[in-house]
């Protein structure tokens, strides 16, 4: 039986202990999380020996600004990204993200306007029915490197943010979809670079830049699409050392007023039309391009620009 004095001591001490327990900080989320095709999402996932199984669980456990490290081949399932994060596969195997659901996205990004997202070494497959490989709705910047996205009903990469965003596509592939990469912001504009990337076998276009976005297209190729590279709706594309070949319709196209396509040391061949300026769109040529071997080399009025 508790004595009267002990009871009063409890009344004095108990609330203080409770306050300490309430004030105790939660354990910080780890900066690195590991994920494996043989993992378990019930693991802590902060050591290479006890990895997660899916990217979504890994994303949820890692600290903002942290890194998810893929350690072997597997199907890591679709993921919704809501914070700064790096998801990296450094040649550890094939990191598949299959999205078999009609209208779904393999990777959806709804991060904050200052958040930075890095994706590296991922292989995305939409089975011909999923909407997008990577769909960016919001983020401060997105860097995609060494990724492959195939068989998507809307686009391999749909960049449609609601605020201004910077974008880097480096050594990326977008193929066998309705579109390769579609840069179509809903608000603000996208600025950045597409470098050494490949867009092939898409029903509509390989690359489209529109709605005030400004992109550099450096190296790489766009082939066997309907149109290779499109600037539309006030979009600006500066292409250098780029190849747009064997497209059913046009290699390089500026489709309307305010859209600008700048061509330097680039190649268009095997297209119905090599390069086209239509409805007030503007094509600027640095006079060092190869537009041979098309049904028609050019359509519309081009502006010759001297290099400086």
PDB file of C-alpha atoms in Angstrom:
ATOM      1  CA  UNK A   1       0.000   0.000   0.000  1.00  0.00           C
ATOM      2  CA  UNK A   2       1.367   3.457  -0.971  1.00  0.00           C
ATOM      3  CA  UNK A   3       1.980   5.696   2.036  1.00  0.00           C
ATOM      4  CA  UNK A   4       0.520   9.187   2.221  1.00  0.00           C
ATOM      5  CA  UNK A   5       3.982  10.803   1.896  1.00  0.00           C
ATOM      6  CA  UNK A   6       4.976   8.581  -1.047  1.00  0.00           C
ATOM      7  CA  UNK A   7       1.761   9.502  -2.806  1.00  0.00           C
ATOM      8  CA  UNK A   8       2.531  13.205  -2.455  1.00  0.00           C
ATOM      9  CA  UNK A   9       6.071  12.660  -3.751  1.00  0.00           C
ATOM     10  CA  UNK A  10       4.564  10.952  -6.813  1.00  0.00           C
ATOM     11  CA  UNK A  11       2.274  13.908  -7.377  1.00  0.00           C
ATOM     12  CA  UNK A  12       5.308  16.213  -7.364  1.00  0.00           C
ATOM     13  CA  UNK A  13       7.610  14.013  -9.474  1.00  0.00           C
ATOM     14  CA  UNK A  14       5.161  12.321 -11.849  1.00  0.00           C
ATOM     15  CA  UNK A  15       4.221  15.394 -13.917  1.00  0.00           C
ATOM     16  CA  UNK A  16       7.884  16.357 -14.295  1.00  0.00           C
ATOM     17  CA  UNK A  17       8.764  12.900 -15.614  1.00  0.00           C
ATOM     18  CA  UNK A  18       5.790  13.006 -17.968  1.00  0.00           C
ATOM     19  CA  UNK A  19       6.895  16.414 -19.257  1.00  0.00           C
ATOM     20  CA  UNK A  20      10.372  15.056 -19.972  1.00  0.00           C
ATOM     21  CA  UNK A  21       8.898  12.149 -21.884  1.00  0.00           C
ATOM     22  CA  UNK A  22       6.708  14.453 -23.957  1.00  0.00           C
ATOM     23  CA  UNK A  23       9.613  16.816 -24.641  1.00  0.00           C
ATOM     24  CA  UNK A  24      12.005  14.031 -25.682  1.00  0.00           C
ATOM     25  CA  UNK A  25      12.843  14.548 -29.362  1.00  0.00           C
ATOM     26  CA  UNK A  26      12.014  11.879 -31.905  1.00  0.00           C
ATOM     27  CA  UNK A  27      14.942  10.017 -33.405  1.00  0.00           C
ATOM     28  CA  UNK A  28      16.225  11.752 -36.526  1.00  0.00           C
ATOM     29  CA  UNK A  29      15.491  10.028 -39.819  1.00  0.00           C
ATOM     30  CA  UNK A  30      18.613   8.485 -41.402  1.00  0.00           C
ATOM     31  CA  UNK A  31      20.374  10.299 -44.231  1.00  0.00           C
ATOM     32  CA  UNK A  32      20.922   7.042 -46.159  1.00  0.00           C
ATOM     33  CA  UNK A  33      18.432   4.225 -46.717  1.00  0.00           C
ATOM     34  CA  UNK A  34      19.181   0.990 -48.587  1.00  0.00           C
ATOM     35  CA  UNK A  35      16.741  -0.898 -50.801  1.00  0.00           C
ATOM     36  CA  UNK A  36      17.021  -4.370 -52.333  1.00  0.00           C
ATOM     37  CA  UNK A  37      14.918  -6.713 -54.429  1.00  0.00           C
ATOM     38  CA  UNK A  38      15.312  -9.132 -51.513  1.00  0.00           C
ATOM     39  CA  UNK A  39      14.591  -6.583 -48.779  1.00  0.00           C
ATOM     40  CA  UNK A  40      11.739  -6.104 -46.314  1.00  0.00           C
ATOM     41  CA  UNK A  41       9.894  -2.847 -45.719  1.00  0.00           C
ATOM     42  CA  UNK A  42       9.584  -3.749 -42.029  1.00  0.00           C
ATOM     43  CA  UNK A  43      13.358  -3.338 -41.654  1.00  0.00           C
ATOM     44  CA  UNK A  44      14.927  -0.139 -40.389  1.00  0.00           C
ATOM     45  CA  UNK A  45      16.650  -0.053 -43.818  1.00  0.00           C
ATOM     46  CA  UNK A  46      19.517   2.142 -42.584  1.00  0.00           C
ATOM     47  CA  UNK A  47      22.138  -0.584 -43.014  1.00  0.00           C
ATOM     48  CA  UNK A  48      23.055  -2.465 -46.168  1.00  0.00           C
ATOM     49  CA  UNK A  49      22.341  -5.795 -44.430  1.00  0.00           C
ATOM     50  CA  UNK A  50      18.731  -4.862 -43.579  1.00  0.00           C
ATOM     51  CA  UNK A  51      17.370  -3.051 -46.656  1.00  0.00           C
ATOM     52  CA  UNK A  52      13.848  -2.056 -47.634  1.00  0.00           C
ATOM     53  CA  UNK A  53      11.976  -3.779 -50.456  1.00  0.00           C
ATOM     54  CA  UNK A  54      10.216  -0.833 -52.139  1.00  0.00           C
ATOM     55  CA  UNK A  55      11.134   2.713 -53.058  1.00  0.00           C
ATOM     56  CA  UNK A  56       8.024   4.100 -51.364  1.00  0.00           C
ATOM     57  CA  UNK A  57       8.997   2.683 -47.976  1.00  0.00           C
ATOM     58  CA  UNK A  58      12.561   3.871 -48.532  1.00  0.00           C
ATOM     59  CA  UNK A  59      11.358   7.377 -49.396  1.00  0.00           C
ATOM     60  CA  UNK A  60       9.182   7.496 -46.302  1.00  0.00           C
ATOM     61  CA  UNK A  61      12.056   6.491 -43.996  1.00  0.00           C
ATOM     62  CA  UNK A  62      14.897   8.651 -45.327  1.00  0.00           C
ATOM     63  CA  UNK A  63      15.508  12.202 -44.139  1.00  0.00           C
ATOM     64  CA  UNK A  64      14.662  15.116 -46.398  1.00  0.00           C
ATOM     65  CA  UNK A  65      17.700  15.673 -48.594  1.00  0.00           C
ATOM     66  CA  UNK A  66      18.842  12.105 -48.008  1.00  0.00           C
ATOM     67  CA  UNK A  67      19.798   9.300 -50.381  1.00  0.00           C
ATOM     68  CA  UNK A  68      18.137   5.997 -51.217  1.00  0.00           C
ATOM     69  CA  UNK A  69      20.783   3.536 -52.438  1.00  0.00           C
ATOM     70  CA  UNK A  70      19.700   0.627 -54.643  1.00  0.00           C
ATOM     71  CA  UNK A  71      21.982  -2.331 -53.981  1.00  0.00           C
ATOM     72  CA  UNK A  72      20.821  -4.966 -56.506  1.00  0.00           C
ATOM     73  CA  UNK A  73      18.349  -5.799 -59.264  1.00  0.00           C
ATOM     74  CA  UNK A  74      14.647  -5.849 -58.516  1.00  0.00           C
ATOM     75  CA  UNK A  75      11.218  -4.386 -59.213  1.00  0.00           C
ATOM     76  CA  UNK A  76      11.012  -1.509 -56.782  1.00  0.00           C
ATOM     77  CA  UNK A  77       7.390  -0.490 -57.487  1.00  0.00           C
ATOM     78  CA  UNK A  78       5.986   2.990 -58.200  1.00  0.00           C
ATOM     79  CA  UNK A  79       6.850   5.841 -55.843  1.00  0.00           C
ATOM     80  CA  UNK A  80       5.446   9.268 -54.983  1.00  0.00           C
ATOM     81  CA  UNK A  81       8.219  11.728 -54.059  1.00  0.00           C
ATOM     82  CA  UNK A  82       7.280  14.522 -51.652  1.00  0.00           C
ATOM     83  CA  UNK A  83      10.650  15.931 -50.540  1.00  0.00           C
ATOM     84  CA  UNK A  84      14.269  16.531 -51.516  1.00  0.00           C
ATOM     85  CA  UNK A  85      15.789  13.129 -52.207  1.00  0.00           C
ATOM     86  CA  UNK A  86      18.323  11.231 -54.307  1.00  0.00           C
ATOM     87  CA  UNK A  87      17.402   7.764 -55.577  1.00  0.00           C
ATOM     88  CA  UNK A  88      20.515   6.218 -57.050  1.00  0.00           C
ATOM     89  CA  UNK A  89      21.527   2.985 -58.721  1.00  0.00           C
ATOM     90  CA  UNK A  90      25.257   3.041 -59.370  1.00  0.00           C
ATOM     91  CA  UNK A  91      25.459   0.013 -61.701  1.00  0.00           C
ATOM     92  CA  UNK A  92      24.156  -2.361 -59.034  1.00  0.00           C
ATOM     93  CA  UNK A  93      21.876  -4.153 -61.500  1.00  0.00           C
ATOM     94  CA  UNK A  94      18.597  -3.372 -63.259  1.00  0.00           C
ATOM     95  CA  UNK A  95      16.460  -1.197 -60.995  1.00  0.00           C
ATOM     96  CA  UNK A  96      13.006  -1.711 -62.495  1.00  0.00           C
ATOM     97  CA  UNK A  97       9.971   0.368 -61.666  1.00  0.00           C
ATOM     98  CA  UNK A  98       7.029  -1.263 -63.413  1.00  0.00           C
ATOM     99  CA  UNK A  99       3.667   0.500 -63.469  1.00  0.00           C
ATOM    100  CA  UNK A 100       1.041  -1.842 -64.939  1.00  0.00           C
ATOM    101  CA  UNK A 101      -1.961   0.250 -63.856  1.00  0.00           C
ATOM    102  CA  UNK A 102      -3.774   2.151 -66.601  1.00  0.00           C
ATOM    103  CA  UNK A 103      -3.369   5.895 -66.073  1.00  0.00           C
ATOM    104  CA  UNK A 104      -0.768   5.488 -63.340  1.00  0.00           C
ATOM    105  CA  UNK A 105       2.727   6.958 -63.177  1.00  0.00           C
ATOM    106  CA  UNK A 106       5.904   5.081 -62.317  1.00  0.00           C
ATOM    107  CA  UNK A 107       7.379   8.075 -60.457  1.00  0.00           C
ATOM    108  CA  UNK A 108       5.291  11.057 -59.350  1.00  0.00           C
ATOM    109  CA  UNK A 109       7.034  14.130 -57.933  1.00  0.00           C
ATOM    110  CA  UNK A 110       5.000  16.489 -55.722  1.00  0.00           C
ATOM    111  CA  UNK A 111       7.841  18.076 -53.767  1.00  0.00           C
ATOM    112  CA  UNK A 112       8.186  21.621 -52.433  1.00  0.00           C
ATOM    113  CA  UNK A 113       9.176  24.549 -54.614  1.00  0.00           C
ATOM    114  CA  UNK A 114      12.696  24.583 -53.117  1.00  0.00           C
ATOM    115  CA  UNK A 115      13.181  20.804 -53.105  1.00  0.00           C
ATOM    116  CA  UNK A 116      15.830  19.057 -55.206  1.00  0.00           C
ATOM    117  CA  UNK A 117      15.233  15.582 -56.654  1.00  0.00           C
ATOM    118  CA  UNK A 118      17.917  13.349 -58.220  1.00  0.00           C
ATOM    119  CA  UNK A 119      17.094  10.101 -60.057  1.00  0.00           C
ATOM    120  CA  UNK A 120      19.876   7.893 -61.390  1.00  0.00           C
ATOM    121  CA  UNK A 121      20.082   4.477 -63.026  1.00  0.00           C
ATOM    122  CA  UNK A 122      16.371   3.575 -63.078  1.00  0.00           C
ATOM    123  CA  UNK A 123      14.443   1.540 -65.668  1.00  0.00           C
ATOM    124  CA  UNK A 124      10.754   2.471 -65.976  1.00  0.00           C
ATOM    125  CA  UNK A 125       8.150   0.405 -67.856  1.00  0.00           C
ATOM    126  CA  UNK A 126       4.523   1.367 -68.423  1.00  0.00           C
ATOM    127  CA  UNK A 127       3.413  -1.798 -70.251  1.00  0.00           C
ATOM    128  CA  UNK A 128       1.730   0.437 -72.848  1.00  0.00           C
ATOM    129  CA  UNK A 129      -1.061   1.474 -70.437  1.00  0.00           C
ATOM    130  CA  UNK A 130       0.489   3.535 -67.626  1.00  0.00           C
ATOM    131  CA  UNK A 131       0.444   7.289 -68.215  1.00  0.00           C
ATOM    132  CA  UNK A 132       3.967   8.538 -67.494  1.00  0.00           C
ATOM    133  CA  UNK A 133       7.375   7.263 -66.509  1.00  0.00           C
ATOM    134  CA  UNK A 134       8.337  10.354 -64.515  1.00  0.00           C
ATOM    135  CA  UNK A 135       5.650  12.959 -63.863  1.00  0.00           C
ATOM    136  CA  UNK A 136       6.843  16.171 -62.255  1.00  0.00           C
ATOM    137  CA  UNK A 137       4.043  18.195 -60.671  1.00  0.00           C
ATOM    138  CA  UNK A 138       6.179  20.327 -58.355  1.00  0.00           C
ATOM    139  CA  UNK A 139       9.822  20.670 -57.275  1.00  0.00           C
ATOM    140  CA  UNK A 140      12.570  23.265 -57.317  1.00  0.00           C
ATOM    141  CA  UNK A 141      14.810  21.178 -59.548  1.00  0.00           C
ATOM    142  CA  UNK A 142      14.954  17.711 -61.063  1.00  0.00           C
ATOM    143  CA  UNK A 143      18.057  15.891 -62.308  1.00  0.00           C
ATOM    144  CA  UNK A 144      17.506  12.636 -64.209  1.00  0.00           C
ATOM    145  CA  UNK A 145      20.608  10.684 -65.259  1.00  0.00           C
ATOM    146  CA  UNK A 146      21.191   7.267 -66.820  1.00  0.00           C
ATOM    147  CA  UNK A 147      17.473   6.419 -66.771  1.00  0.00           C
ATOM    148  CA  UNK A 148      15.331   4.549 -69.311  1.00  0.00           C
ATOM    149  CA  UNK A 149      11.555   4.997 -69.647  1.00  0.00           C
ATOM    150  CA  UNK A 150       9.565   2.931 -72.155  1.00  0.00           C
ATOM    151  CA  UNK A 151       5.998   2.109 -73.157  1.00  0.00           C
ATOM    152  CA  UNK A 152       4.005   4.933 -71.570  1.00  0.00           C
ATOM    153  CA  UNK A 153       0.641   6.127 -72.880  1.00  0.00           C
ATOM    154  CA  UNK A 154       1.280   9.845 -72.283  1.00  0.00           C
ATOM    155  CA  UNK A 155       5.021  10.481 -71.994  1.00  0.00           C
ATOM    156  CA  UNK A 156       8.179   8.813 -70.841  1.00  0.00           C
ATOM    157  CA  UNK A 157       8.935  12.075 -68.983  1.00  0.00           C
ATOM    158  CA  UNK A 158       6.173  14.630 -68.341  1.00  0.00           C
ATOM    159  CA  UNK A 159       7.508  17.838 -66.822  1.00  0.00           C
ATOM    160  CA  UNK A 160       4.408  19.862 -65.901  1.00  0.00           C
ATOM    161  CA  UNK A 161       5.140  21.880 -62.746  1.00  0.00           C
ATOM    162  CA  UNK A 162       2.983  24.595 -61.200  1.00  0.00           C
ATOM    163  CA  UNK A 163       6.006  26.780 -60.349  1.00  0.00           C
ATOM    164  CA  UNK A 164       9.307  27.554 -62.055  1.00  0.00           C
ATOM    165  CA  UNK A 165      11.585  24.536 -62.118  1.00  0.00           C
ATOM    166  CA  UNK A 166      15.061  23.671 -63.357  1.00  0.00           C
ATOM    167  CA  UNK A 167      15.578  20.414 -65.237  1.00  0.00           C
ATOM    168  CA  UNK A 168      18.574  18.335 -66.282  1.00  0.00           C
ATOM    169  CA  UNK A 169      18.188  15.184 -68.383  1.00  0.00           C
ATOM    170  CA  UNK A 170      21.567  13.526 -68.809  1.00  0.00           C
ATOM    171  CA  UNK A 171      22.038  10.282 -70.743  1.00  0.00           C
ATOM    172  CA  UNK A 172      18.312   9.536 -70.528  1.00  0.00           C
ATOM    173  CA  UNK A 173      16.186   7.396 -72.851  1.00  0.00           C
ATOM    174  CA  UNK A 174      12.489   7.909 -73.619  1.00  0.00           C
ATOM    175  CA  UNK A 175      11.128   5.376 -76.085  1.00  0.00           C
ATOM    176  CA  UNK A 176       8.105   3.518 -77.447  1.00  0.00           C
ATOM    177  CA  UNK A 177       5.646   5.909 -75.806  1.00  0.00           C
ATOM    178  CA  UNK A 178       3.239   8.565 -77.036  1.00  0.00           C
ATOM    179  CA  UNK A 179       5.913  11.195 -76.305  1.00  0.00           C
ATOM    180  CA  UNK A 180       9.534  11.101 -75.224  1.00  0.00           C
ATOM    181  CA  UNK A 181       9.890  14.176 -73.011  1.00  0.00           C
ATOM    182  CA  UNK A 182       7.087  16.734 -72.782  1.00  0.00           C
ATOM    183  CA  UNK A 183       8.041  19.975 -71.022  1.00  0.00           C
ATOM    184  CA  UNK A 184       4.658  21.644 -70.525  1.00  0.00           C
ATOM    185  CA  UNK A 185       4.490  23.701 -67.313  1.00  0.00           C
ATOM    186  CA  UNK A 186       1.063  24.560 -65.947  1.00  0.00           C
ATOM    187  CA  UNK A 187       2.473  27.738 -64.400  1.00  0.00           C
ATOM    188  CA  UNK A 188       5.910  29.330 -64.324  1.00  0.00           C
ATOM    189  CA  UNK A 189       8.477  27.947 -66.747  1.00  0.00           C
ATOM    190  CA  UNK A 190      11.074  25.208 -66.967  1.00  0.00           C
ATOM    191  CA  UNK A 191      14.704  25.984 -67.743  1.00  0.00           C
ATOM    192  CA  UNK A 192      17.567  23.567 -68.159  1.00  0.00           C
ATOM    193  CA  UNK A 193      19.400  21.158 -70.423  1.00  0.00           C
ATOM    194  CA  UNK A 194      18.818  17.827 -72.164  1.00  0.00           C
ATOM    195  CA  UNK A 195      22.220  16.302 -72.788  1.00  0.00           C
ATOM    196  CA  UNK A 196      23.309  13.156 -74.627  1.00  0.00           C
ATOM    197  CA  UNK A 197      19.820  11.683 -74.445  1.00  0.00           C
ATOM    198  CA  UNK A 198      17.813   9.482 -76.817  1.00  0.00           C
ATOM    199  CA  UNK A 199      14.147   9.620 -77.821  1.00  0.00           C
ATOM    200  CA  UNK A 200      12.944   6.998 -80.267  1.00  0.00           C
ATOM    201  CA  UNK A 201       9.864   5.206 -81.507  1.00  0.00           C
ATOM    202  CA  UNK A 202       7.374   7.626 -79.950  1.00  0.00           C
ATOM    203  CA  UNK A 203       3.977   8.103 -81.612  1.00  0.00           C
ATOM    204  CA  UNK A 204       3.964  11.885 -81.360  1.00  0.00           C
ATOM    205  CA  UNK A 205       7.262  13.674 -80.667  1.00  0.00           C
ATOM    206  CA  UNK A 206      10.634  12.971 -79.172  1.00  0.00           C
ATOM    207  CA  UNK A 207      11.117  16.327 -77.407  1.00  0.00           C
ATOM    208  CA  UNK A 208       8.583  19.120 -76.891  1.00  0.00           C
ATOM    209  CA  UNK A 209       9.300  22.402 -75.091  1.00  0.00           C
ATOM    210  CA  UNK A 210       6.424  24.834 -74.633  1.00  0.00           C
ATOM    211  CA  UNK A 211       4.683  27.503 -72.533  1.00  0.00           C
ATOM    212  CA  UNK A 212       7.652  29.803 -72.074  1.00  0.00           C
ATOM    213  CA  UNK A 213      10.136  27.095 -71.158  1.00  0.00           C
ATOM    214  CA  UNK A 214      13.752  27.454 -72.291  1.00  0.00           C
ATOM    215  CA  UNK A 215      15.884  24.360 -72.858  1.00  0.00           C
ATOM    216  CA  UNK A 216      19.278  23.557 -74.341  1.00  0.00           C
ATOM    217  CA  UNK A 217      19.467  20.322 -76.320  1.00  0.00           C
ATOM    218  CA  UNK A 218      23.084  19.180 -76.416  1.00  0.00           C
ATOM    219  CA  UNK A 219      24.104  16.038 -78.280  1.00  0.00           C
ATOM    220  CA  UNK A 220      21.887  12.979 -78.381  1.00  0.00           C
ATOM    221  CA  UNK A 221      19.276  12.061 -80.976  1.00  0.00           C
ATOM    222  CA  UNK A 222      15.552  11.941 -81.668  1.00  0.00           C
ATOM    223  CA  UNK A 223      14.554   9.306 -84.215  1.00  0.00           C
ATOM    224  CA  UNK A 224      11.573   7.346 -85.553  1.00  0.00           C
ATOM    225  CA  UNK A 225       9.016   9.597 -83.872  1.00  0.00           C
ATOM    226  CA  UNK A 226       6.378  11.609 -85.711  1.00  0.00           C
ATOM    227  CA  UNK A 227       8.281  14.868 -85.007  1.00  0.00           C
ATOM    228  CA  UNK A 228      11.776  14.864 -83.570  1.00  0.00           C
ATOM    229  CA  UNK A 229      12.071  18.161 -81.667  1.00  0.00           C
ATOM    230  CA  UNK A 230       9.276  20.725 -81.179  1.00  0.00           C
ATOM    231  CA  UNK A 231       9.237  24.276 -79.802  1.00  0.00           C
ATOM    232  CA  UNK A 232       5.645  25.447 -79.327  1.00  0.00           C
ATOM    233  CA  UNK A 233       3.506  27.780 -77.256  1.00  0.00           C
ATOM    234  CA  UNK A 234       6.362  30.216 -76.671  1.00  0.00           C
ATOM    235  CA  UNK A 235       8.936  27.539 -75.916  1.00  0.00           C
ATOM    236  CA  UNK A 236      12.595  28.037 -76.818  1.00  0.00           C
ATOM    237  CA  UNK A 237      14.992  25.232 -77.802  1.00  0.00           C
ATOM    238  CA  UNK A 238      18.687  25.772 -78.488  1.00  0.00           C
ATOM    239  CA  UNK A 239      20.009  22.614 -80.165  1.00  0.00           C
ATOM    240  CA  UNK A 240      23.711  21.969 -80.597  1.00  0.00           C
ATOM    241  CA  UNK A 241      25.321  18.778 -81.907  1.00  0.00           C
ATOM    242  CA  UNK A 242      21.849  17.218 -81.930  1.00  0.00           C
ATOM    243  CA  UNK A 243      20.525  14.679 -84.451  1.00  0.00           C
ATOM    244  CA  UNK A 244      16.879  14.398 -85.499  1.00  0.00           C
ATOM    245  CA  UNK A 245      16.538  11.649 -88.087  1.00  0.00           C
ATOM    246  CA  UNK A 246      14.069   9.300 -89.730  1.00  0.00           C
ATOM    247  CA  UNK A 247      11.037  10.936 -88.169  1.00  0.00           C
ATOM    248  CA  UNK A 248       7.789  10.503 -90.086  1.00  0.00           C
ATOM    249  CA  UNK A 249       7.033  14.201 -90.302  1.00  0.00           C
ATOM    250  CA  UNK A 250       9.540  16.888 -89.215  1.00  0.00           C
ATOM    251  CA  UNK A 251      13.014  16.787 -87.734  1.00  0.00           C
ATOM    252  CA  UNK A 252      13.074  20.196 -85.988  1.00  0.00           C
ATOM    253  CA  UNK A 253       9.905  22.301 -85.690  1.00  0.00           C
ATOM    254  CA  UNK A 254       8.902  25.737 -84.363  1.00  0.00           C
ATOM    255  CA  UNK A 255       5.129  25.596 -84.572  1.00  0.00           C
ATOM    256  CA  UNK A 256       3.717  29.013 -83.660  1.00  0.00           C
ATOM    257  CA  UNK A 257       4.343  32.653 -82.825  1.00  0.00           C
ATOM    258  CA  UNK A 258       6.762  33.165 -79.949  1.00  0.00           C
ATOM    259  CA  UNK A 259       8.328  29.728 -80.341  1.00  0.00           C
ATOM    260  CA  UNK A 260      12.029  29.737 -81.203  1.00  0.00           C
ATOM    261  CA  UNK A 261      14.264  26.911 -82.360  1.00  0.00           C
ATOM    262  CA  UNK A 262      17.996  27.636 -82.586  1.00  0.00           C
ATOM    263  CA  UNK A 263      20.110  25.154 -84.544  1.00  0.00           C
ATOM    264  CA  UNK A 264      23.889  24.906 -84.348  1.00  0.00           C
ATOM    265  CA  UNK A 265      26.063  22.099 -85.744  1.00  0.00           C
ATOM    266  CA  UNK A 266      23.041  19.781 -85.814  1.00  0.00           C
ATOM    267  CA  UNK A 267      21.740  17.175 -88.271  1.00  0.00           C
ATOM    268  CA  UNK A 268      18.298  16.482 -89.702  1.00  0.00           C
ATOM    269  CA  UNK A 269      18.101  13.620 -92.201  1.00  0.00           C
ATOM    270  CA  UNK A 270      15.608  11.020 -93.333  1.00  0.00           C
ATOM    271  CA  UNK A 271      12.618  13.135 -92.262  1.00  0.00           C
ATOM    272  CA  UNK A 272       9.738  14.229 -94.483  1.00  0.00           C
ATOM    273  CA  UNK A 273      10.841  17.807 -93.663  1.00  0.00           C
ATOM    274  CA  UNK A 274      14.208  18.568 -92.134  1.00  0.00           C
ATOM    275  CA  UNK A 275      13.304  21.761 -90.257  1.00  0.00           C
ATOM    276  CA  UNK A 276      10.126  23.833 -90.222  1.00  0.00           C
ATOM    277  CA  UNK A 277       9.034  27.298 -89.073  1.00  0.00           C
ATOM    278  CA  UNK A 278       5.221  27.541 -89.130  1.00  0.00           C
ATOM    279  CA  UNK A 279       2.510  30.015 -88.070  1.00  0.00           C
ATOM    280  CA  UNK A 280       4.996  32.630 -86.921  1.00  0.00           C
ATOM    281  CA  UNK A 281       7.423  30.223 -85.280  1.00  0.00           C
ATOM    282  CA  UNK A 282      11.085  31.137 -85.694  1.00  0.00           C
ATOM    283  CA  UNK A 283      14.024  28.943 -86.663  1.00  0.00           C
ATOM    284  CA  UNK A 284      17.461  30.480 -86.223  1.00  0.00           C
ATOM    285  CA  UNK A 285      20.294  28.714 -88.023  1.00  0.00           C
ATOM    286  CA  UNK A 286      23.953  29.226 -87.247  1.00  0.00           C
ATOM    287  CA  UNK A 287      24.672  28.114 -90.830  1.00  0.00           C
ATOM    288  CA  UNK A 288      26.682  25.051 -89.831  1.00  0.00           C
ATOM    289  CA  UNK A 289      23.876  22.462 -89.853  1.00  0.00           C
ATOM    290  CA  UNK A 290      23.356  19.443 -92.117  1.00  0.00           C
ATOM    291  CA  UNK A 291      19.793  19.271 -93.448  1.00  0.00           C
ATOM    292  CA  UNK A 292      20.445  16.871 -96.321  1.00  0.00           C
ATOM    293  CA  UNK A 293      18.596  13.674 -97.134  1.00  0.00           C
ATOM    294  CA  UNK A 294      15.082  14.779 -96.166  1.00  0.00           C
ATOM    295  CA  UNK A 295      12.004  14.824 -98.395  1.00  0.00           C
ATOM    296  CA  UNK A 296      12.154  18.626 -98.093  1.00  0.00           C
ATOM    297  CA  UNK A 297      15.094  20.326 -96.412  1.00  0.00           C
ATOM    298  CA  UNK A 298      13.210  23.285 -94.923  1.00  0.00           C
ATOM    299  CA  UNK A 299       9.741  24.808 -94.710  1.00  0.00           C
ATOM    300  CA  UNK A 300       9.056  28.411 -93.740  1.00  0.00           C
ATOM    301  CA  UNK A 301      11.388  31.368 -93.286  1.00  0.00           C
ATOM    302  CA  UNK A 302      14.681  30.848 -91.438  1.00  0.00           C
ATOM    303  CA  UNK A 303      16.852  33.479 -89.800  1.00  0.00           C
ATOM    304  CA  UNK A 304      20.574  33.043 -90.429  1.00  0.00           C
ATOM    305  CA  UNK A 305      22.570  33.973 -87.328  1.00  0.00           C
ATOM    306  CA  UNK A 306      26.312  34.538 -87.189  1.00  0.00           C
ATOM    307  CA  UNK A 307      28.317  32.825 -84.454  1.00  0.00           C
ATOM    308  CA  UNK A 308      30.191  35.080 -82.061  1.00  0.00           C
TER     309      UNK A 308
END
